[in-house]
Coordinates of C-alpha atoms in Angstrom, one line a residue:
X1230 CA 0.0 0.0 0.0
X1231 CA 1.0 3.1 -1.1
X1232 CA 0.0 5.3 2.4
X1233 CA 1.0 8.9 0.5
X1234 CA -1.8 8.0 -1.7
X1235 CA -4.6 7.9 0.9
X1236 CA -4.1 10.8 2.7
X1237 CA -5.3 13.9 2.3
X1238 CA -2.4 16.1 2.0
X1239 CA -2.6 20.5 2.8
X1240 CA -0.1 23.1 3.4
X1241 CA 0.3 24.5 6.9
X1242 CA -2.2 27.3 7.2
X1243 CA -5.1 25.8 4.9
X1244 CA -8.1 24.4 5.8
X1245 CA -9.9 21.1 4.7
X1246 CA -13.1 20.2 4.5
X1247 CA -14.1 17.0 6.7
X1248 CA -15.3 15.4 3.8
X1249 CA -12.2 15.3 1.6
X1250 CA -10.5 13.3 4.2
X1251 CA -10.1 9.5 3.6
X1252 CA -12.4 7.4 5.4
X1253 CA -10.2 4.2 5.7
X1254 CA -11.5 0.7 7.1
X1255 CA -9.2 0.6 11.2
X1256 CA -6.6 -2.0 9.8
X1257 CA -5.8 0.4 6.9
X1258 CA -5.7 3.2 8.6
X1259 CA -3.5 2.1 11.6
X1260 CA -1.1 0.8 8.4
X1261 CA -1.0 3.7 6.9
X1262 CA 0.0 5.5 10.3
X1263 CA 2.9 3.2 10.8
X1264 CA 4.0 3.4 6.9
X1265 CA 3.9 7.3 6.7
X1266 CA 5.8 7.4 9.9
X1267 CA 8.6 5.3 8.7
X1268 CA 8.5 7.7 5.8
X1269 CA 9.4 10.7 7.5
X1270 CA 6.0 11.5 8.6
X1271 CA 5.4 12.8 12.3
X1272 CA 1.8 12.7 14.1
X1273 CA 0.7 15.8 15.1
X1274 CA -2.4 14.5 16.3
X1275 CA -4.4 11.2 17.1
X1276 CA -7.4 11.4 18.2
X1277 CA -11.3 10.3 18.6
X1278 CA -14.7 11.9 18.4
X1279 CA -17.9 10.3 20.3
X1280 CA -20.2 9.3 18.6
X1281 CA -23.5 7.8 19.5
X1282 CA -22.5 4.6 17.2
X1283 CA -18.5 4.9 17.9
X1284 CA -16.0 6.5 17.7
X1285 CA -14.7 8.5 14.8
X1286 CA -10.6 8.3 14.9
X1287 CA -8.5 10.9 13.6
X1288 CA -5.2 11.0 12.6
X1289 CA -3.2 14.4 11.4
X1290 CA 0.3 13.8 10.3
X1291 CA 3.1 16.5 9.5
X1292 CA 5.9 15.9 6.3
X1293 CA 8.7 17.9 4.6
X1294 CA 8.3 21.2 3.1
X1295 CA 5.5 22.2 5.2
X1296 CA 3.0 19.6 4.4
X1297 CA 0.3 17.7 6.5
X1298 CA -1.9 14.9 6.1
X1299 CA -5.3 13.4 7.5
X1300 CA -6.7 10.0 7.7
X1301 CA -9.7 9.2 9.4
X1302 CA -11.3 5.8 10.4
X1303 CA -14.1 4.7 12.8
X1304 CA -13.9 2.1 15.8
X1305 CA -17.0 1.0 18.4
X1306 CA -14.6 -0.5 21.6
X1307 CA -11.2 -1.6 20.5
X1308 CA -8.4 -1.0 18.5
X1309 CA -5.2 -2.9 17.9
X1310 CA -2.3 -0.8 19.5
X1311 CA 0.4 0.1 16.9
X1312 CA 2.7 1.6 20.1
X1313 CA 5.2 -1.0 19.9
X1314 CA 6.0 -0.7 16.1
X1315 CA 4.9 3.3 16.3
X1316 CA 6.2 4.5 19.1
X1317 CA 4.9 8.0 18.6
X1318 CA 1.3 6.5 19.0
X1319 CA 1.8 5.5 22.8
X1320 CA 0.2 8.7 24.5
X1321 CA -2.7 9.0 21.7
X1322 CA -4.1 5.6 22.5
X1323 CA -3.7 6.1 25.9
X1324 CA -5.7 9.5 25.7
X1325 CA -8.2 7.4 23.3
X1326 CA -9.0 4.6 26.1
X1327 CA -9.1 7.7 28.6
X1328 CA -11.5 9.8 26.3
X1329 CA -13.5 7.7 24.2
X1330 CA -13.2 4.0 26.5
X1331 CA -11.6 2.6 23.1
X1332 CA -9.1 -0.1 24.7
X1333 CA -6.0 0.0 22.6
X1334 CA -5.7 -3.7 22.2
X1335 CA -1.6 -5.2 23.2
X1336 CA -0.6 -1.5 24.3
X1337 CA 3.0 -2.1 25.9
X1338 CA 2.3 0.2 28.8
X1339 CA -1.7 0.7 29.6
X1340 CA -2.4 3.1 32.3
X1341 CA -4.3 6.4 32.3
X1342 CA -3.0 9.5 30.8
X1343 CA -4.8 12.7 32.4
X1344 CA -7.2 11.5 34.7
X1345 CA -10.2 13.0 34.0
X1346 CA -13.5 12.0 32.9
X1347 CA -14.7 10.0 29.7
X1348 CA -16.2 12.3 27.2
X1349 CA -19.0 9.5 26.7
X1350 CA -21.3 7.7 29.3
X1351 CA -19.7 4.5 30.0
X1352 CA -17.1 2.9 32.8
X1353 CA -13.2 3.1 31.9
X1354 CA -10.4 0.6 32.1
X1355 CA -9.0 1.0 35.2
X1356 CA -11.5 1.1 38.1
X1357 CA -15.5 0.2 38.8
X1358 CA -15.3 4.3 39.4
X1359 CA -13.4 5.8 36.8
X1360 CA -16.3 6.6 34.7
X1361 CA -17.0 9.6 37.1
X1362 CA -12.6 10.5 36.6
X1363 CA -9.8 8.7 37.9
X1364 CA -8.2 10.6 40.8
X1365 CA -4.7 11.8 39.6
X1366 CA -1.9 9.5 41.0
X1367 CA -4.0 7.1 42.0
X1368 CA -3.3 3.7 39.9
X1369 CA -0.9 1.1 39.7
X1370 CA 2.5 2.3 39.2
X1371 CA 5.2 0.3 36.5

């Protein structure tokens, strides 16, 4: 797979339309994240958006000469984690499970991130109380 081709590339400082950005099924998009970022790509941003049917993933990805890139793919409960071949990933799925209580499936190091509150009804990952926030400093330390 060419991953250059299924992004939607922009300079920094334009805008895109929602729309033009390339729906992908999950295992093609979390390819394509760990292709463009063995191609010099960074991620800017990873990130998902409730839903009342899921959760809509996001993915904004910064190249040479300026450029970035979006993907976007959609998950209900779980994604595989990518962390231990994308290393850059390993904060974003933690913030994911925190947010959206989408457990990022073989993540080398699974704990909270920020400790707040799911932005969707629901109990978290790491307590029977989290769904109400964790309290910060409060977990099981590695």
């Amino acid at each position: 797979m060419n991953a250059e081709v299924i992004i939607k590339t922009f300079r920094n400082g334009e805008s895109v339309s929602t729309r033009d950005v390339p729906e992908l099924a999950l295992e093609d998009f979390l390819q394509a994240i760990v292709e463009l970022t063995g191609q010099h790509w960074h991620i800017c941003s990873y990130f998902g958006v409730v839903d009342q049917e899921g959760v809509a993933l996001w993915c904004i990805l910064s190249g040479s000469n300026m450029r970035l890139g979006a993907i976007s793919s959609w998950t209900e409960d779980s994604l595989p984690s990518i962390t231990s071949v994308c290393p850059e990933a390993h904060l974003f799925e933690r913030e994911i499970a925190e947010q959206c209580l989408v457990r990022p499936e073989g993540h080398p190091w699974f704990k909270p991130l920020r400790y707040q509150k799911p932005l969707c009804d629901g109990v978290g990952f790491w307590s029977e109380t989290d769904g109400g926030g964790l309290i910060p400093a409060v977990t099981d330390f590695y």
